[in-house]
Amino acid sequence: MADPGHSLRGSIGVAGIVFLVVAAAAPLTTVGGALPVMLAGSNGAGVPLAYALVAVVLLLFSVGYAAMSHFVVDAGAFYAYVSHGLGARLGLGAGGLALLAYTAIQAAVYGLAAVTLRGIVVQFGGPELPWWLLAALLVAVVALLGYRSIDVGAKVLGTLLVVEIAVVTALVAGILVTGGPEGWSATSFAPSTFLSGAPGIAVMFAVASFVGFEATAIYAEEAREPRRTVPIATYVAVLFIGAFYTVASWAVVVAFGPSRVEAAAQADPTGLVFAAAATYVGPWFADVLPVLLLTSLFAALLAFHNAVARYLFSLGRRGALPTVLSRTHPRHGSPHVGSLVQTVSAVLVLALFAVAGGDPVTTLFPWMSGLATVAVLVLMLLTAVAVLVFFARTRADTRTWNTRVAPTLGLLGIAGILSLVLVNFTTLIGGSAGLAGVLLALVVVVLVGGVVLGGARRTAVAPEPARDDPALH
């Protein structure tokens, strides 16, 4: 029987996990922030198809990922999957990459959220406070919620996410009911439109918008009927995020017209969606969007905080990190020690940028989000290979589509996307080739460092036997 002091507790269902995962994707932030940049600098009106294609690749990846969730129920997610499929050494390398990715993306979002909050304070007549002070305030609130039961966090994220989705839905409905200057053109989904300009950059930004979707397995130990809940939540999350981004981006294209949207985005990337909101819903709607954007960012912060805390918990429980990290709160059943460590790490990263005088929008956000995107793609690549190896070795599940065909197609798709990201990485981070080299080297160092540490501590970090599900036999 599991030690209650080292076991997570919770009762979240499919809806709760989907809320946690979709919140990490921050739909309103993607539509209001990333989408205009994509429209301005990639393939223009072809962006919606980029979202759809990425969703298909991630759905193929999810087939094997979901199949393996029947046998591995662990808060370590990628770390646990890679450990079971490829061994403890690579597993620990994957765990290190996961910590790097989620810590980096959370730091990126903290910077953007702090600037958004500052703008709101000034809008309502308050002082222009330093971004790092507002970031510290956000860290404190996230820390408080992250320390408690996952059920509390899921309720908060669920409420924020419903509002966020309702806002974007209202904007999409306003555009599609009215129709744009060129009508309801479907040219965005034509191959010729997608292939125009720089489709590789569109795909690169699209996959960055999905970061966090794979976190369904992280909450397995806190879910009701995890072997049923996790696969369903994974499929629902990917399908929802993919459809949501595809339709929302197409609506924005319709709002300005396929032949004009790229120029409009280049002229005013930060105000593009606000302008559409003012035109198709009303000026008041554009005025409240910054507040709703802040709630979107906050939801993502809490989701990433929860993910890192659970990775730390899993690594501590396996002995790869200090075992104190595997302690859970006696009343909340949460990984409270991991939560506290994650809070400290977030403060350190933000303090480093603040002391160095880095800008939260032009340096912190692009650098850290770019780093996270590469790390997550490498993690997914390792996981896809681990799924194939695990089922080929154990024959625990003999369904050809679920354990061979779909995972192989997903692996090839992820490899292709990773190649595009690496080729365009300097563009993704908005920096120099030298900086791009440093950030990519960091990914390699963390992965290799984990493998080396795994070799030195092989006994401590060896994965437990996979948990079998008799229903599959």
Tab-separated table of C-alpha atoms in Angstrom:
chain	number	residue	atom	x	y	z
A	1	MET	CA	0.000	0.000	0.000
A	2	ALA	CA	1.330	3.461	-0.903
A	3	ASP	CA	2.646	5.634	1.865
A	4	PRO	CA	-0.035	8.299	2.370
A	5	GLY	CA	2.709	10.864	2.914
A	6	HIS	CA	4.042	10.185	-0.575
A	7	SER	CA	0.785	9.776	-2.503
A	8	LEU	CA	-1.176	12.482	-4.276
A	9	ARG	CA	-4.884	12.797	-3.600
A	10	GLY	CA	-7.669	14.354	-5.600
A	11	SER	CA	-10.940	13.595	-7.302
A	12	ILE	CA	-10.797	15.471	-10.597
A	13	GLY	CA	-12.603	14.033	-13.584
A	14	VAL	CA	-12.294	14.486	-17.337
A	15	ALA	CA	-13.629	18.056	-17.273
A	16	GLY	CA	-11.254	19.089	-14.494
A	17	ILE	CA	-8.171	17.740	-16.289
A	18	VAL	CA	-9.255	19.307	-19.580
A	19	PHE	CA	-9.656	22.656	-17.825
A	20	LEU	CA	-6.150	22.356	-16.372
A	21	VAL	CA	-4.656	21.476	-19.747
A	22	VAL	CA	-6.546	23.988	-21.897
A	23	ALA	CA	-5.772	26.701	-19.337
A	24	ALA	CA	-2.060	26.083	-19.915
A	25	ALA	CA	-2.622	26.684	-23.633
A	26	ALA	CA	-4.107	30.112	-22.727
A	27	PRO	CA	-6.528	30.436	-25.681
A	28	LEU	CA	-7.162	34.172	-25.331
A	29	THR	CA	-3.441	34.894	-25.028
A	30	THR	CA	-2.769	32.867	-28.161
A	31	VAL	CA	-5.533	34.529	-30.163
A	32	GLY	CA	-4.746	38.041	-28.936
A	33	GLY	CA	-0.953	37.797	-28.835
A	34	ALA	CA	0.598	35.006	-30.905
A	35	LEU	CA	-1.940	34.931	-33.752
A	36	PRO	CA	-1.290	38.499	-35.014
A	37	VAL	CA	2.462	37.802	-35.067
A	38	MET	CA	1.835	34.649	-37.090
A	39	LEU	CA	-0.432	36.462	-39.539
A	40	ALA	CA	2.172	39.201	-39.997
A	41	GLY	CA	5.284	37.085	-40.428
A	42	SER	CA	4.467	33.646	-41.810
A	43	ASN	CA	1.904	32.634	-44.429
A	44	GLY	CA	-0.797	35.185	-43.686
A	45	ALA	CA	-4.265	33.840	-44.412
A	46	GLY	CA	-2.885	30.275	-44.380
A	47	VAL	CA	-2.359	30.287	-40.589
A	48	PRO	CA	-5.637	28.458	-39.737
A	49	LEU	CA	-4.520	25.400	-41.708
A	50	ALA	CA	-1.223	25.421	-39.795
A	51	TYR	CA	-3.168	25.052	-36.547
A	52	ALA	CA	-5.235	22.225	-38.033
A	53	LEU	CA	-2.182	20.324	-39.289
A	54	VAL	CA	-0.386	20.618	-35.950
A	55	ALA	CA	-3.526	19.379	-34.201
A	56	VAL	CA	-3.561	16.288	-36.452
A	57	VAL	CA	0.084	15.510	-35.621
A	58	LEU	CA	-0.530	15.929	-31.890
A	59	LEU	CA	-3.660	13.790	-32.107
A	60	LEU	CA	-1.631	10.981	-33.697
A	61	PHE	CA	0.950	11.349	-30.916
A	62	SER	CA	-1.857	11.219	-28.354
A	63	VAL	CA	-3.059	7.809	-29.532
A	64	GLY	CA	0.040	6.031	-28.250
A	65	TYR	CA	0.329	8.398	-25.298
A	66	ALA	CA	-3.207	7.548	-24.222
A	67	ALA	CA	-2.670	3.811	-24.779
A	68	MET	CA	0.348	3.838	-22.475
A	69	SER	CA	-1.611	5.713	-19.793
A	70	HIS	CA	-3.469	2.437	-19.146
A	71	PHE	CA	-0.204	0.982	-17.856
A	72	VAL	CA	1.638	3.939	-16.329
A	73	VAL	CA	-0.132	6.086	-13.746
A	74	ASP	CA	2.432	8.583	-12.493
A	75	ALA	CA	2.613	12.341	-11.917
A	76	GLY	CA	5.945	12.294	-13.774
A	77	ALA	CA	4.169	11.891	-17.136
A	78	PHE	CA	6.950	12.203	-19.764
A	79	TYR	CA	9.595	11.201	-17.222
A	80	ALA	CA	7.659	8.082	-16.262
A	81	TYR	CA	6.760	7.163	-19.847
A	82	VAL	CA	10.335	7.510	-21.125
A	83	SER	CA	11.660	5.608	-18.091
A	84	HIS	CA	9.322	2.671	-18.760
A	85	GLY	CA	10.042	2.635	-22.473
A	86	LEU	CA	13.692	3.630	-22.797
A	87	GLY	CA	15.144	3.101	-19.338
A	88	ALA	CA	15.945	5.090	-16.222
A	89	ARG	CA	18.849	7.052	-17.705
A	90	LEU	CA	16.915	8.608	-20.572
A	91	GLY	CA	13.944	8.908	-18.261
A	92	LEU	CA	15.859	11.152	-15.911
A	93	GLY	CA	17.075	13.199	-18.871
A	94	ALA	CA	13.436	13.598	-19.915
A	95	GLY	CA	12.523	14.640	-16.374
A	96	GLY	CA	15.180	17.338	-16.462
A	97	LEU	CA	13.882	18.611	-19.788
A	98	ALA	CA	10.337	18.729	-18.437
A	99	LEU	CA	11.443	20.837	-15.467
A	100	LEU	CA	13.394	23.130	-17.802
A	101	ALA	CA	10.478	23.494	-20.229
A	102	TYR	CA	7.740	24.229	-17.712
A	103	THR	CA	9.912	26.494	-15.575
A	104	ALA	CA	10.908	28.472	-18.669
A	105	ILE	CA	7.394	28.861	-20.062
A	106	GLN	CA	6.047	29.859	-16.673
A	107	ALA	CA	8.724	32.563	-16.340
A	108	ALA	CA	7.808	33.806	-19.817
A	109	VAL	CA	4.139	34.060	-18.902
A	110	TYR	CA	4.939	35.816	-15.602
A	111	GLY	CA	6.669	38.598	-17.525
A	112	LEU	CA	3.793	39.033	-19.972
A	113	ALA	CA	1.183	38.868	-17.200
A	114	ALA	CA	3.042	41.477	-15.121
A	115	VAL	CA	3.128	43.924	-18.037
A	116	THR	CA	-0.560	43.285	-18.747
A	117	LEU	CA	-1.420	43.908	-15.091
A	118	ARG	CA	0.608	47.129	-15.106
A	119	GLY	CA	-1.316	48.359	-18.125
A	120	ILE	CA	-4.624	47.647	-16.386
A	121	VAL	CA	-3.512	49.465	-13.220
A	122	VAL	CA	-2.519	52.513	-15.274
A	123	GLN	CA	-5.758	52.311	-17.309
A	124	PHE	CA	-7.769	52.668	-14.110
A	125	GLY	CA	-5.716	55.592	-12.820
A	126	GLY	CA	-3.098	53.769	-10.742
A	127	PRO	CA	0.691	54.259	-10.694
A	128	GLU	CA	3.033	52.669	-13.237
A	129	LEU	CA	4.626	50.053	-10.976
A	130	PRO	CA	7.769	48.043	-11.847
A	131	TRP	CA	6.924	44.843	-13.709
A	132	TRP	CA	8.917	42.714	-11.291
A	133	LEU	CA	6.861	43.951	-8.334
A	134	LEU	CA	3.627	42.928	-10.038
A	135	ALA	CA	5.200	39.621	-11.046
A	136	ALA	CA	5.996	38.995	-7.373
A	137	LEU	CA	2.349	39.593	-6.517
A	138	LEU	CA	1.264	37.064	-9.126
A	139	VAL	CA	3.815	34.552	-7.831
A	140	ALA	CA	2.339	34.869	-4.330
A	141	VAL	CA	-1.225	34.192	-5.495
A	142	VAL	CA	-0.180	31.250	-7.670
A	143	ALA	CA	1.875	29.842	-4.786
A	144	LEU	CA	-1.137	29.985	-2.480
A	145	LEU	CA	-3.389	28.095	-4.893
A	146	GLY	CA	-0.661	25.663	-5.950
A	147	TYR	CA	-0.005	24.701	-2.335
A	148	ARG	CA	-3.565	23.484	-1.848
A	149	SER	CA	-5.499	20.550	-3.298
A	150	ILE	CA	-5.641	20.170	-7.075
A	151	ASP	CA	-9.438	20.270	-6.763
A	152	VAL	CA	-9.212	23.917	-5.648
A	153	GLY	CA	-6.924	24.813	-8.549
A	154	ALA	CA	-9.174	23.013	-11.018
A	155	LYS	CA	-12.205	24.984	-9.836
A	156	VAL	CA	-10.378	28.310	-10.160
A	157	LEU	CA	-9.027	27.416	-13.603
A	158	GLY	CA	-12.406	26.103	-14.694
A	159	THR	CA	-14.095	29.391	-13.825
A	160	LEU	CA	-11.436	31.495	-15.551
A	161	LEU	CA	-11.384	29.249	-18.586
A	162	VAL	CA	-15.148	29.360	-19.102
A	163	VAL	CA	-14.990	33.166	-19.139
A	164	GLU	CA	-11.989	33.127	-21.468
A	165	ILE	CA	-13.593	30.773	-23.965
A	166	ALA	CA	-16.863	32.698	-23.824
A	167	VAL	CA	-15.020	35.906	-24.708
A	168	VAL	CA	-13.256	34.441	-27.747
A	169	THR	CA	-16.474	32.691	-28.808
A	170	ALA	CA	-18.335	36.004	-28.649
A	171	LEU	CA	-15.684	37.597	-30.863
A	172	VAL	CA	-15.776	34.714	-33.357
A	173	ALA	CA	-19.581	34.762	-33.445
A	174	GLY	CA	-19.638	38.530	-33.994
A	175	ILE	CA	-17.276	38.203	-36.946
A	176	LEU	CA	-18.918	35.200	-38.568
A	177	VAL	CA	-22.463	36.490	-38.166
A	178	THR	CA	-21.557	39.819	-39.756
A	179	GLY	CA	-19.097	38.549	-42.342
A	180	GLY	CA	-15.879	40.264	-43.343
A	181	PRO	CA	-15.083	42.652	-46.198
A	182	GLU	CA	-14.454	39.663	-48.483
A	183	GLY	CA	-17.257	37.489	-47.152
A	184	TRP	CA	-16.829	34.102	-45.485
A	185	SER	CA	-13.898	33.057	-47.638
A	186	ALA	CA	-12.497	29.553	-47.100
A	187	THR	CA	-9.264	30.336	-48.933
A	188	SER	CA	-7.372	29.869	-45.643
A	189	PHE	CA	-7.795	26.112	-46.038
A	190	ALA	CA	-6.507	25.924	-49.615
A	191	PRO	CA	-3.072	24.230	-49.946
A	192	SER	CA	-1.845	27.088	-52.153
A	193	THR	CA	-2.647	29.616	-49.416
A	194	PHE	CA	-0.928	27.539	-46.754
A	195	LEU	CA	2.209	27.090	-48.874
A	196	SER	CA	2.544	30.800	-49.616
A	197	GLY	CA	4.977	32.915	-47.633
A	198	ALA	CA	6.685	31.041	-44.784
A	199	PRO	CA	4.464	28.106	-43.726
A	200	GLY	CA	7.290	26.666	-41.622
A	201	ILE	CA	7.196	29.667	-39.319
A	202	ALA	CA	3.402	29.337	-39.024
A	203	VAL	CA	3.736	25.685	-37.991
A	204	MET	CA	6.496	26.617	-35.539
A	205	PHE	CA	4.350	29.205	-33.766
A	206	ALA	CA	1.305	26.931	-33.919
A	207	VAL	CA	3.020	24.119	-32.034
A	208	ALA	CA	4.252	26.651	-29.444
A	209	SER	CA	0.601	27.545	-28.859
A	210	PHE	CA	-0.133	23.934	-27.874
A	211	VAL	CA	2.546	23.703	-25.160
A	212	GLY	CA	0.939	22.175	-22.088
A	213	PHE	CA	-1.599	19.929	-23.860
A	214	GLU	CA	0.392	16.832	-22.905
A	215	ALA	CA	-0.074	17.447	-19.180
A	216	THR	CA	-3.127	15.192	-18.907
A	217	ALA	CA	-1.011	12.332	-17.544
A	218	ILE	CA	0.519	14.595	-14.879
A	219	TYR	CA	-2.785	14.576	-12.985
A	220	ALA	CA	-3.381	10.822	-13.270
A	221	GLU	CA	-2.790	10.122	-9.579
A	222	GLU	CA	-5.299	12.812	-8.595
A	223	ALA	CA	-7.988	11.724	-11.042
A	224	ARG	CA	-11.010	9.497	-10.637
A	225	GLU	CA	-10.495	6.285	-12.626
A	226	PRO	CA	-7.202	7.481	-14.172
A	227	ARG	CA	-6.985	4.709	-16.785
A	228	ARG	CA	-10.279	5.931	-18.210
A	229	THR	CA	-10.025	9.626	-17.402
A	230	VAL	CA	-6.552	10.370	-18.796
A	231	PRO	CA	-7.073	8.959	-22.339
A	232	ILE	CA	-10.438	10.697	-22.725
A	233	ALA	CA	-9.065	13.984	-21.365
A	234	THR	CA	-6.091	13.775	-23.739
A	235	TYR	CA	-8.252	13.369	-26.837
A	236	VAL	CA	-10.743	16.021	-25.725
A	237	ALA	CA	-7.979	18.527	-24.957
A	238	VAL	CA	-6.196	18.099	-28.308
A	239	LEU	CA	-9.411	18.182	-30.335
A	240	PHE	CA	-10.758	21.183	-28.461
A	241	ILE	CA	-7.557	23.239	-28.617
A	242	GLY	CA	-7.022	22.389	-32.282
A	243	ALA	CA	-10.586	23.214	-33.317
A	244	PHE	CA	-10.665	26.345	-31.168
A	245	TYR	CA	-7.464	27.814	-32.625
A	246	THR	CA	-8.382	26.848	-36.175
A	247	VAL	CA	-11.830	28.458	-36.056
A	248	ALA	CA	-10.689	31.535	-34.088
A	249	SER	CA	-7.774	32.227	-36.442
A	250	TRP	CA	-10.027	31.772	-39.479
A	251	ALA	CA	-12.522	34.242	-37.979
A	252	VAL	CA	-9.784	36.859	-37.586
A	253	VAL	CA	-8.783	36.300	-41.216
A	254	VAL	CA	-12.422	36.788	-42.240
A	255	ALA	CA	-12.632	39.959	-40.113
A	256	PHE	CA	-10.012	41.720	-42.221
A	257	GLY	CA	-10.246	39.703	-45.438
A	258	PRO	CA	-7.756	37.074	-46.674
A	259	SER	CA	-6.054	39.531	-49.028
A	260	ARG	CA	-5.710	42.242	-46.364
A	261	VAL	CA	-5.149	40.457	-43.056
A	262	GLU	CA	-1.379	40.094	-43.414
A	263	ALA	CA	-0.919	43.815	-44.065
A	264	ALA	CA	-3.265	44.682	-41.201
A	265	ALA	CA	-1.297	42.450	-38.818
A	266	GLN	CA	2.003	43.961	-39.942
A	267	ALA	CA	0.645	47.481	-39.406
A	268	ASP	CA	-0.649	46.836	-35.871
A	269	PRO	CA	0.204	43.382	-34.456
A	270	THR	CA	-0.538	44.285	-30.830
A	271	GLY	CA	-3.903	45.881	-31.599
A	272	LEU	CA	-5.177	43.622	-34.400
A	273	VAL	CA	-7.591	41.515	-32.340
A	274	PHE	CA	-8.642	44.504	-30.215
A	275	ALA	CA	-9.562	46.334	-33.423
A	276	ALA	CA	-11.612	43.346	-34.583
A	277	ALA	CA	-13.353	43.218	-31.193
A	278	ALA	CA	-14.252	46.914	-31.358
A	279	THR	CA	-15.591	46.561	-34.903
A	280	TYR	CA	-17.564	43.335	-34.653
A	281	VAL	CA	-18.712	43.343	-31.000
A	282	GLY	CA	-18.350	46.893	-29.705
A	283	PRO	CA	-15.773	49.375	-28.327
A	284	TRP	CA	-16.641	48.316	-24.769
A	285	PHE	CA	-15.584	44.779	-25.604
A	286	ALA	CA	-12.128	45.930	-26.643
A	287	ASP	CA	-11.838	47.852	-23.359
A	288	VAL	CA	-12.448	44.781	-21.189
A	289	LEU	CA	-10.212	42.448	-23.204
A	290	PRO	CA	-7.011	43.415	-21.302
A	291	VAL	CA	-8.611	42.295	-18.026
A	292	LEU	CA	-9.681	39.005	-19.573
A	293	LEU	CA	-6.223	38.606	-21.092
A	294	LEU	CA	-4.787	38.864	-17.574
A	295	THR	CA	-7.084	36.104	-16.299
A	296	SER	CA	-5.999	33.965	-19.257
A	297	LEU	CA	-2.356	34.447	-18.356
A	298	PHE	CA	-3.038	33.758	-14.687
A	299	ALA	CA	-4.757	30.486	-15.547
A	300	ALA	CA	-1.706	29.433	-17.565
A	301	LEU	CA	0.609	30.365	-14.680
A	302	LEU	CA	-1.292	28.171	-12.245
A	303	ALA	CA	-1.404	25.264	-14.700
A	304	PHE	CA	2.358	25.356	-15.306
A	305	HIS	CA	3.050	25.738	-11.585
A	306	ASN	CA	1.024	22.586	-10.910
A	307	ALA	CA	2.897	20.700	-13.639
A	308	VAL	CA	6.356	21.521	-12.269
A	309	ALA	CA	5.338	20.711	-8.682
A	310	ARG	CA	4.177	17.250	-9.772
A	311	TYR	CA	7.313	16.533	-11.785
A	312	LEU	CA	9.394	17.431	-8.719
A	313	PHE	CA	7.189	15.145	-6.619
A	314	SER	CA	7.651	12.213	-9.003
A	315	LEU	CA	11.416	12.691	-9.302
A	316	GLY	CA	11.711	12.947	-5.525
A	317	ARG	CA	9.664	9.773	-5.034
A	318	ARG	CA	11.993	7.860	-7.382
A	319	GLY	CA	15.097	9.136	-5.556
A	320	ALA	CA	16.362	11.131	-8.540
A	321	LEU	CA	15.959	14.328	-6.491
A	322	PRO	CA	15.858	14.796	-2.697
A	323	THR	CA	13.097	12.615	-1.258
A	324	VAL	CA	11.658	15.559	0.681
A	325	LEU	CA	10.080	16.593	-2.620
A	326	SER	CA	7.898	13.490	-2.523
A	327	ARG	CA	6.081	14.600	0.607
A	328	THR	CA	2.423	15.466	0.252
A	329	HIS	CA	0.358	17.725	2.454
A	330	PRO	CA	-1.500	15.731	5.147
A	331	ARG	CA	-4.742	17.659	4.604
A	332	HIS	CA	-4.639	18.863	0.979
A	333	GLY	CA	-2.946	15.786	-0.498
A	334	SER	CA	-0.910	18.154	-2.695
A	335	PRO	CA	2.825	18.044	-3.503
A	336	HIS	CA	3.314	21.072	-1.253
A	337	VAL	CA	7.106	20.785	-0.979
A	338	GLY	CA	7.442	20.643	-4.770
A	339	SER	CA	5.049	23.591	-4.984
A	340	LEU	CA	7.247	25.647	-2.646
A	341	VAL	CA	10.385	24.737	-4.589
A	342	GLN	CA	8.685	25.733	-7.849
A	343	THR	CA	7.769	29.095	-6.320
A	344	VAL	CA	11.378	29.697	-5.299
A	345	SER	CA	12.680	28.734	-8.754
A	346	ALA	CA	10.214	31.125	-10.414
A	347	VAL	CA	11.340	33.950	-8.133
A	348	LEU	CA	15.006	33.260	-8.936
A	349	VAL	CA	14.486	33.299	-12.716
A	350	LEU	CA	12.417	36.487	-12.582
A	351	ALA	CA	14.934	38.137	-10.239
A	352	LEU	CA	17.766	37.278	-12.630
A	353	PHE	CA	16.023	39.022	-15.525
A	354	ALA	CA	15.000	41.979	-13.363
A	355	VAL	CA	18.537	42.547	-12.027
A	356	ALA	CA	19.955	42.233	-15.541
A	357	GLY	CA	17.490	44.864	-16.750
A	358	GLY	CA	15.828	42.496	-19.199
A	359	ASP	CA	12.539	43.530	-20.747
A	360	PRO	CA	9.701	41.122	-19.877
A	361	VAL	CA	8.137	41.356	-23.346
A	362	THR	CA	11.104	41.603	-25.710
A	363	THR	CA	13.554	39.324	-23.862
A	364	LEU	CA	11.985	37.241	-21.083
A	365	PHE	CA	8.914	36.091	-23.026
A	366	PRO	CA	10.462	35.157	-26.418
A	367	TRP	CA	13.620	33.626	-24.949
A	368	MET	CA	11.883	31.457	-22.370
A	369	SER	CA	8.922	30.439	-24.545
A	370	GLY	CA	11.285	29.482	-27.386
A	371	LEU	CA	13.413	27.423	-25.017
A	372	ALA	CA	10.301	25.693	-23.665
A	373	THR	CA	9.018	24.882	-27.155
A	374	VAL	CA	12.214	23.060	-28.152
A	375	ALA	CA	12.434	21.214	-24.830
A	376	VAL	CA	8.822	20.021	-25.063
A	377	LEU	CA	9.248	18.844	-28.658
A	378	VAL	CA	12.353	16.835	-27.694
A	379	LEU	CA	10.358	15.379	-24.797
A	380	MET	CA	7.530	14.393	-27.122
A	381	LEU	CA	9.994	12.832	-29.545
A	382	LEU	CA	11.496	10.710	-26.752
A	383	THR	CA	8.026	9.796	-25.495
A	384	ALA	CA	6.859	8.717	-28.958
A	385	VAL	CA	9.880	6.412	-29.261
A	386	ALA	CA	9.297	5.151	-25.698
A	387	VAL	CA	5.690	4.224	-26.532
A	388	LEU	CA	6.769	2.199	-29.568
A	389	VAL	CA	9.535	0.408	-27.659
A	390	PHE	CA	7.355	-0.250	-24.607
A	391	PHE	CA	4.591	-1.998	-26.549
A	392	ALA	CA	7.016	-3.835	-28.850
A	393	ARG	CA	8.839	-5.200	-25.798
A	394	THR	CA	5.938	-5.985	-23.481
A	395	ARG	CA	3.149	-6.801	-25.960
A	396	ALA	CA	0.848	-5.447	-23.245
A	397	ASP	CA	-1.437	-4.006	-25.904
A	398	THR	CA	-1.577	-5.586	-29.364
A	399	ARG	CA	-3.806	-3.046	-31.117
A	400	THR	CA	-1.818	-2.178	-34.254
A	401	TRP	CA	-3.220	1.319	-34.777
A	402	ASN	CA	-2.843	2.391	-31.149
A	403	THR	CA	0.623	0.996	-30.497
A	404	ARG	CA	2.385	1.040	-33.854
A	405	VAL	CA	0.827	2.968	-36.728
A	406	ALA	CA	-0.430	6.121	-34.993
A	407	PRO	CA	2.634	6.474	-32.710
A	408	THR	CA	4.946	6.105	-35.739
A	409	LEU	CA	3.047	8.741	-37.711
A	410	GLY	CA	3.060	10.998	-34.659
A	411	LEU	CA	6.808	10.466	-34.244
A	412	LEU	CA	7.460	11.436	-37.869
A	413	GLY	CA	5.244	14.508	-37.561
A	414	ILE	CA	6.916	15.689	-34.362
A	415	ALA	CA	10.364	15.129	-35.889
A	416	GLY	CA	9.333	17.293	-38.846
A	417	ILE	CA	8.007	20.050	-36.605
A	418	LEU	CA	11.150	19.956	-34.438
A	419	SER	CA	13.258	20.346	-37.586
A	420	LEU	CA	11.250	23.431	-38.597
A	421	VAL	CA	11.627	24.920	-35.119
A	422	LEU	CA	15.389	24.361	-35.082
A	423	VAL	CA	15.826	25.929	-38.530
A	424	ASN	CA	13.762	28.965	-37.513
A	425	PHE	CA	14.760	29.093	-33.839
A	426	THR	CA	16.456	32.490	-34.066
A	427	THR	CA	13.201	33.916	-35.448
A	428	LEU	CA	11.173	32.236	-32.708
A	429	ILE	CA	13.183	33.836	-29.884
A	430	GLY	CA	13.566	37.178	-31.660
A	431	GLY	CA	17.277	37.243	-30.873
A	432	SER	CA	20.704	36.569	-32.339
A	433	ALA	CA	22.163	33.353	-33.673
A	434	GLY	CA	24.583	33.334	-30.731
A	435	LEU	CA	21.751	33.493	-28.200
A	436	ALA	CA	19.883	30.773	-30.097
A	437	GLY	CA	22.972	28.572	-29.836
A	438	VAL	CA	23.222	29.121	-26.094
A	439	LEU	CA	19.562	28.243	-25.466
A	440	LEU	CA	19.729	25.130	-27.655
A	441	ALA	CA	22.935	24.084	-25.909
A	442	LEU	CA	21.104	24.374	-22.593
A	443	VAL	CA	18.534	21.827	-23.805
A	444	VAL	CA	21.326	19.417	-24.743
A	445	VAL	CA	23.186	19.951	-21.459
A	446	VAL	CA	20.080	19.260	-19.370
A	447	LEU	CA	19.206	16.121	-21.334
A	448	VAL	CA	22.760	14.732	-21.263
A	449	GLY	CA	23.176	15.749	-17.618
A	450	GLY	CA	20.064	13.790	-16.696
A	451	VAL	CA	21.324	10.728	-18.573
A	452	VAL	CA	24.694	10.919	-16.785
A	453	LEU	CA	23.026	11.350	-13.403
A	454	GLY	CA	20.696	8.473	-14.216
A	455	GLY	CA	23.698	6.255	-14.874
A	456	ALA	CA	25.273	7.228	-11.557
A	457	ARG	CA	22.030	6.647	-9.625
A	458	ARG	CA	20.549	3.842	-11.691
A	459	THR	CA	19.101	1.910	-8.770
A	460	ALA	CA	17.431	4.938	-7.225
A	461	VAL	CA	15.730	6.134	-10.368
A	462	ALA	CA	14.764	2.806	-11.890
A	463	PRO	CA	11.077	2.883	-12.868
A	464	GLU	CA	8.561	0.707	-11.131
A	465	PRO	CA	6.963	-2.067	-13.195
A	466	ALA	CA	4.187	-0.819	-15.430
A	467	ARG	CA	0.687	-1.239	-14.061
A	468	ASP	CA	-1.316	-3.654	-16.153
A	469	ASP	CA	-4.948	-3.194	-17.053
A	470	PRO	CA	-6.696	-6.562	-17.351
A	471	ALA	CA	-9.402	-4.993	-19.503
A	472	LEU	CA	-6.982	-4.868	-22.412
A	473	HIS	CA	-6.408	-8.623	-22.451
